[in-house]
Short mmCIF file of C-alpha atoms in Angstrom, two decimals:
data_model
loop_
_atom_site.label_atom_id
_atom_site.label_comp_id
_atom_site.label_asym_id
_atom_site.label_seq_id
_atom_site.Cartn_x
_atom_site.Cartn_y
_atom_site.Cartn_z
CA MET A 24 -72.34 43.28 171.32
CA THR A 25 -72.83 46.86 170.25
CA SER A 26 -74.33 47.28 166.77
CA VAL A 27 -72.31 49.21 164.16
CA GLU A 28 -74.43 51.08 161.62
CA ALA A 29 -73.55 52.78 158.41
CA ASP A 30 -73.97 56.19 160.01
CA ASP A 31 -71.08 55.11 162.47
CA VAL A 32 -68.58 55.31 159.64
CA THR A 33 -67.05 58.19 157.69
CA VAL A 34 -65.68 57.07 154.40
CA VAL A 35 -62.48 59.01 153.49
CA VAL A 36 -61.24 59.04 149.74
CA VAL A 37 -58.02 60.89 148.71
CA THR A 38 -57.91 61.69 145.02
CA TYR A 39 -55.27 62.91 142.67
CA ASN A 40 -56.42 63.10 138.99
CA SER A 41 -58.89 60.32 139.99
CA ALA A 42 -62.11 61.78 138.51
CA HIS A 43 -62.34 58.60 136.32
CA CYS A 44 -62.65 56.44 139.46
CA LEU A 45 -65.70 58.15 140.87
CA PRO A 46 -68.45 56.25 139.01
CA GLY A 47 -67.10 53.00 140.56
CA LEU A 48 -67.62 54.39 143.96
CA SER A 49 -71.02 56.03 143.49
CA GLY A 50 -73.13 52.81 143.68
CA ALA A 51 -72.07 51.58 147.11
CA LEU A 52 -71.46 55.11 148.75
CA ALA A 53 -74.61 56.81 147.48
CA ASN A 54 -76.46 55.95 150.75
CA VAL A 55 -73.47 56.34 153.01
CA ARG A 56 -74.20 59.58 154.91
CA HIS A 57 -70.61 60.59 155.83
CA VAL A 58 -68.27 60.63 152.90
CA ILE A 59 -65.12 63.02 152.71
CA VAL A 60 -63.19 63.35 149.52
CA VAL A 61 -59.72 65.04 149.85
CA ASP A 62 -58.17 66.27 146.48
CA ASN A 63 -54.57 66.78 146.10
CA ALA A 64 -54.75 69.54 143.48
CA SER A 65 -55.90 67.49 140.57
CA ASP A 66 -55.83 68.66 137.00
CA ASP A 67 -58.98 66.82 135.92
CA ASP A 68 -62.72 67.50 136.30
CA LEU A 69 -62.95 65.83 139.63
CA GLN A 70 -65.28 68.55 141.05
CA VAL A 71 -67.78 68.08 138.13
CA GLN A 72 -67.60 64.31 138.42
CA LEU A 73 -67.90 64.34 142.20
CA ARG A 74 -71.19 66.40 141.91
CA LEU A 75 -72.57 63.62 139.61
CA ALA A 76 -71.38 60.61 141.44
CA LEU A 77 -71.38 61.58 145.02
CA PRO A 78 -73.19 65.06 145.44
CA HIS A 79 -73.48 64.57 149.27
CA ALA A 80 -69.74 64.04 149.77
CA ARG A 81 -67.88 66.78 151.75
CA LEU A 82 -64.86 68.04 149.54
CA ILE A 83 -61.55 69.21 150.90
CA LEU A 84 -59.46 70.98 148.18
CA ASN A 85 -55.68 71.01 148.86
CA GLU A 86 -53.88 73.79 147.07
CA ARG A 87 -50.98 71.51 146.38
CA ASN A 88 -50.44 67.72 146.37
CA LEU A 89 -49.69 67.01 150.02
CA GLY A 90 -49.17 63.29 149.55
CA PHE A 91 -51.40 60.37 150.58
CA GLY A 92 -50.91 60.23 154.34
CA ALA A 93 -51.14 64.01 154.79
CA ALA A 94 -54.35 64.24 152.74
CA ASN A 95 -55.91 61.46 154.88
CA ASN A 96 -54.91 63.34 158.01
CA ARG A 97 -56.77 66.44 156.88
CA ALA A 98 -59.93 64.31 156.61
CA LEU A 99 -59.41 62.37 159.79
CA ALA A 100 -59.10 65.59 161.77
CA GLN A 101 -62.71 66.32 160.79
CA VAL A 102 -64.28 62.95 161.57
CA SER A 103 -66.72 62.76 164.35
CA THR A 104 -68.03 59.09 163.84
CA PRO A 105 -66.72 56.21 165.75
CA TYR A 106 -65.03 54.67 162.71
CA ALA A 107 -63.36 55.98 159.50
CA MET A 108 -62.82 53.93 156.45
CA LEU A 109 -59.98 54.87 154.19
CA LEU A 110 -60.89 53.78 150.70
CA ASN A 111 -58.59 54.23 147.54
CA PRO A 112 -60.52 55.60 144.64
CA ASP A 113 -59.20 52.55 142.53
CA CYS A 114 -61.34 50.27 144.77
CA LEU A 115 -64.81 48.91 143.74
CA PRO A 116 -66.89 48.78 146.93
CA THR A 117 -70.32 47.00 146.98
CA PRO A 118 -73.22 47.03 149.42
CA GLU A 119 -72.18 43.60 150.50
CA PHE A 120 -68.64 44.68 151.11
CA LEU A 121 -69.82 47.64 153.19
CA ALA A 122 -72.25 45.28 155.25
CA GLY A 123 -69.36 42.85 155.78
CA MET A 124 -67.21 45.53 157.25
CA LEU A 125 -69.86 46.81 159.56
CA ARG A 126 -70.35 43.19 160.91
CA ALA A 127 -66.53 42.86 161.20
CA ALA A 128 -66.58 46.01 163.39
CA GLU A 129 -69.18 44.48 165.57
CA SER A 130 -67.11 41.24 165.99
CA PHE A 131 -63.94 42.98 166.75
CA PRO A 132 -64.78 46.19 168.64
CA ASP A 133 -61.21 46.52 170.34
CA ALA A 134 -59.40 46.16 166.93
CA ALA A 135 -57.50 49.42 165.92
CA ILE A 136 -57.55 48.51 162.17
CA ILE A 137 -59.83 46.15 160.24
CA ALA A 138 -59.11 45.24 156.67
CA PRO A 139 -60.91 43.15 153.97
CA HIS A 140 -59.34 40.80 151.44
CA LEU A 141 -58.35 42.67 148.31
CA ILE A 142 -59.13 41.01 145.03
CA ARG A 143 -57.16 41.86 141.76
CA ARG A 144 -58.78 43.03 138.59
CA ASP A 145 -58.47 39.39 137.27
CA GLY A 146 -60.29 37.97 140.28
CA SER A 147 -57.33 36.43 142.09
CA PRO A 148 -56.64 37.22 145.72
CA GLU A 149 -54.16 40.04 146.58
CA VAL A 150 -52.51 38.80 149.69
CA SER A 151 -51.70 42.25 151.08
CA TYR A 152 -51.23 41.56 154.68
CA ARG A 153 -48.41 39.92 156.77
CA TRP A 154 -46.51 40.08 159.98
CA PRO A 155 -44.29 43.22 160.28
CA ALA A 156 -40.98 42.86 158.60
CA THR A 157 -39.26 43.80 161.84
CA HIS A 158 -40.30 40.66 163.53
CA TRP A 159 -41.08 37.76 161.27
CA VAL A 160 -41.01 36.60 157.54
CA SER A 161 -44.67 35.71 156.61
CA ARG A 162 -45.19 32.36 154.94
CA GLY A 163 -48.07 30.29 153.80
CA PRO A 164 -51.26 30.65 151.84
CA LYS A 165 -53.92 33.35 152.26
CA ALA A 166 -55.90 33.55 155.42
CA GLU A 167 -59.06 31.42 155.69
CA ALA A 168 -60.62 33.03 158.74
CA PRO A 169 -60.28 36.40 160.69
CA CYS A 170 -56.86 36.76 162.08
CA CYS A 171 -54.56 39.32 163.64
CA VAL A 172 -51.54 40.46 161.59
CA GLY A 173 -48.95 43.30 161.70
CA PHE A 174 -49.53 44.94 158.35
CA VAL A 175 -52.50 45.60 155.98
CA CYS A 176 -52.40 47.51 152.72
CA GLY A 177 -53.72 51.08 153.02
CA ALA A 178 -56.05 50.61 150.08
CA VAL A 179 -58.89 49.84 152.51
CA MET A 180 -58.58 50.38 156.23
CA LEU A 181 -61.40 50.60 158.76
CA LEU A 182 -59.97 52.73 161.59
CA ASN A 183 -61.40 52.60 165.18
CA MET A 184 -61.10 56.38 165.89
CA ASP A 185 -60.85 56.11 169.76
CA VAL A 186 -57.92 53.78 169.49
CA MET A 187 -56.18 55.56 166.49
CA ARG A 188 -56.37 58.92 168.06
CA ARG A 189 -54.27 57.57 170.97
CA ILE A 190 -51.74 56.14 168.51
CA GLY A 191 -51.71 58.88 166.01
CA PHE A 192 -52.51 58.82 162.29
CA PHE A 193 -50.14 59.02 159.36
CA ASP A 194 -46.60 60.25 159.63
CA GLU A 195 -46.36 62.93 157.07
CA THR A 196 -42.68 62.42 156.46
CA PHE A 197 -43.94 59.64 154.09
CA PHE A 198 -45.18 61.47 150.94
CA LEU A 199 -46.13 58.23 149.03
CA TYR A 200 -45.76 54.62 149.84
CA TYR A 201 -44.83 53.12 153.26
CA GLU A 202 -47.01 55.43 155.10
CA ASP A 203 -49.54 52.53 155.59
CA GLU A 204 -46.69 50.19 156.69
CA ASP A 205 -45.48 52.88 159.20
CA LEU A 206 -49.02 53.25 160.55
CA CYS A 207 -49.48 49.46 161.02
CA GLN A 208 -45.98 49.22 162.59
CA ARG A 209 -46.97 51.80 165.28
CA VAL A 210 -50.30 50.10 165.98
CA PHE A 211 -48.33 46.68 166.28
CA LEU A 212 -45.66 48.17 168.50
CA ALA A 213 -48.48 49.67 170.72
CA GLY A 214 -49.90 46.25 171.25
CA GLN A 215 -53.10 46.91 169.41
CA GLN A 216 -54.98 44.67 167.01
CA ILE A 217 -54.83 44.75 163.20
CA VAL A 218 -57.51 42.33 162.04
CA VAL A 219 -57.95 40.78 158.44
CA VAL A 220 -61.39 39.50 157.65
CA PRO A 221 -60.85 37.46 154.44
CA ASP A 222 -64.56 36.64 153.88
CA VAL A 223 -65.12 40.40 153.19
CA GLU A 224 -63.75 41.09 149.65
CA ILE A 225 -63.26 44.19 147.54
CA THR A 226 -61.80 44.60 144.09
CA HIS A 227 -58.66 46.73 143.96
CA LEU A 228 -57.65 48.11 140.59
CA SER A 229 -54.02 48.56 141.69
CA ARG A 230 -52.31 51.63 140.24
CA GLY A 231 -55.48 52.70 138.67
CA SER A 232 -56.24 55.70 140.77
CA VAL A 233 -54.17 58.27 138.76
CA LYS A 234 -54.90 59.16 135.08
CA GLY A 235 -53.07 62.34 134.40
CA PRO A 236 -51.99 63.85 131.06
CA ASN A 237 -48.48 62.52 131.43
CA PRO A 238 -48.45 58.84 132.45
CA LEU A 239 -44.71 58.57 132.16
CA LYS A 240 -44.22 61.35 134.69
CA SER A 241 -46.56 59.60 136.85
CA GLU A 242 -44.58 56.52 136.72
CA PHE A 243 -41.29 58.42 137.37
CA ILE A 244 -42.96 59.96 140.41
CA ARG A 245 -43.97 56.56 141.77
CA GLY A 246 -40.45 55.08 141.44
CA TYR A 247 -39.03 58.38 143.07
CA HIS A 248 -41.23 58.34 146.15
CA HIS A 249 -41.19 54.59 146.54
CA ALA A 250 -37.36 54.68 146.82
CA GLN A 251 -37.51 57.74 149.18
CA SER A 252 -40.18 56.33 151.50
CA LYS A 253 -38.23 52.95 151.58
CA LEU A 254 -35.17 54.80 152.93
CA VAL A 255 -37.31 56.78 155.40
CA PHE A 256 -38.88 53.66 156.87
CA GLU A 257 -35.52 51.82 157.18
CA ARG A 258 -33.94 54.76 158.98
CA LYS A 259 -36.93 55.18 161.33
CA TYR A 260 -36.92 51.66 162.58
CA PHE A 261 -33.56 50.29 161.81
CA GLY A 262 -31.17 53.35 162.05
CA ALA A 263 -29.04 55.49 159.72
CA ALA A 264 -26.36 52.94 159.21
CA LEU A 265 -28.68 50.26 157.81
CA ALA A 266 -30.63 52.85 155.75
CA ALA A 267 -27.27 53.81 154.05
CA ARG A 268 -26.57 50.05 153.45
CA LEU A 269 -30.02 49.67 151.98
CA ARG A 270 -29.55 52.65 149.72
CA LEU A 271 -26.31 51.24 148.23
CA LYS A 272 -27.68 47.79 147.79
CA THR A 273 -30.94 48.96 146.08
CA LEU A 274 -29.08 51.43 143.90
CA LEU A 275 -26.71 48.85 142.65
CA LEU A 276 -29.68 46.56 141.82
CA ALA A 277 -31.39 49.32 140.02
CA LEU A 278 -28.47 50.27 137.93
CA LEU A 279 -27.98 46.67 136.94
CA THR A 280 -31.76 46.47 135.81
CA LEU A 281 -31.34 49.70 133.87
CA LEU A 282 -29.17 48.15 131.10
CA PRO A 283 -31.66 45.48 130.01
CA ARG A 284 -34.43 48.07 130.26
CA LEU A 285 -32.44 50.36 127.96
CA LEU A 286 -31.79 47.51 125.43
CA LEU A 287 -35.54 46.38 125.43
CA PRO A 288 -37.28 49.64 126.39
CA GLN A 289 -40.64 49.46 127.99
CA PRO A 290 -41.36 53.30 128.58
CA ARG A 291 -43.53 52.85 131.78
CA TYR A 292 -41.06 50.46 133.53
CA LEU A 293 -38.05 52.57 132.40
CA ALA A 294 -39.67 55.68 133.66
CA ARG A 295 -40.40 54.11 137.05
CA LEU A 296 -36.99 52.72 137.25
CA THR A 297 -35.32 56.10 136.42
CA GLY A 298 -37.42 57.69 139.21
CA ARG A 299 -36.21 54.97 141.65
CA ILE A 300 -32.54 55.72 140.86
CA VAL A 301 -33.16 59.51 141.23
CA GLY A 302 -34.95 58.91 144.49
CA LEU A 303 -32.13 56.66 145.76
CA CYS A 304 -29.48 59.33 144.93
CA ARG A 305 -31.13 62.29 146.47
CA ALA A 306 -31.39 63.14 150.10
CA TYR A 307 -34.56 61.85 151.69
CA PRO A 308 -36.68 63.60 154.43
CA LEU A 309 -35.98 62.89 158.13
CA GLY A 310 -38.56 62.71 160.75
CA GLY A 311 -40.92 60.28 162.43
CA GLN A 312 -41.90 59.60 165.88
CA ALA A 313 -40.37 56.11 166.53
CA GLN A 314 -37.06 55.02 167.77
CA PRO A 315 -35.21 52.59 165.69
CA HIS A 316 -36.36 48.97 166.36
CA ARG A 317 -33.53 46.63 167.38
CA LEU A 318 -34.02 42.91 166.57
#
């Protein structure tokens, strides 16, 4: 079995108004030699905080917000190590987590993607993996041992670069959301392994990576891009007709939800719902490399 060392991994972190997250990364990543931070045109003091928290990190500054997948692709193009670990800034890595991921890479050298078990901020498990929706409906409790799946959340992914270069990285048609699902779908359809190792855990402060001056605008953007990306994914793997049907169904449900949100307003949820409705009404980008999957 080939040993996998810390120097064999490049950690990639994509930021957007995420300077407040950097202290949570510094302890575990201070001794990781290869770290790339890609910033999507933040308005905060990320560069200052990065020099304090991770002074050895390589920084890529995008002139505009390219989206999650495209920003990761900019870093992945510069990775020369055998592995790349995609790490959301709202995760809290520990030395034990990093050691566990290295052991997993040794145990599953042929896997395209290896993922840990995500833990919510309250300590409960976040079951963020399943079979692909195009094949089976996942059921049952969380995994108790390493297993192959069809999807893992993009919050933390250890990529085998030799395998992933053959498959391709993120489809930049997806600006935000569903880019990880699309990536896993292509890995699955290529017959490659996606492995979850539930004994390796990391806390994921979901939706904690963005802390801009206008939180309601951020929620609107989340809702907008989630709706757009959902339609992009549906069209890519199921075809235009089913995507049109999904748009109508989802829009009707969103409009029905709007009335109670207006009567009992919760500003963040209302902003996100409004963004979803606008995203469903507007044309969505076309593209992608896959042919629609037929059940």
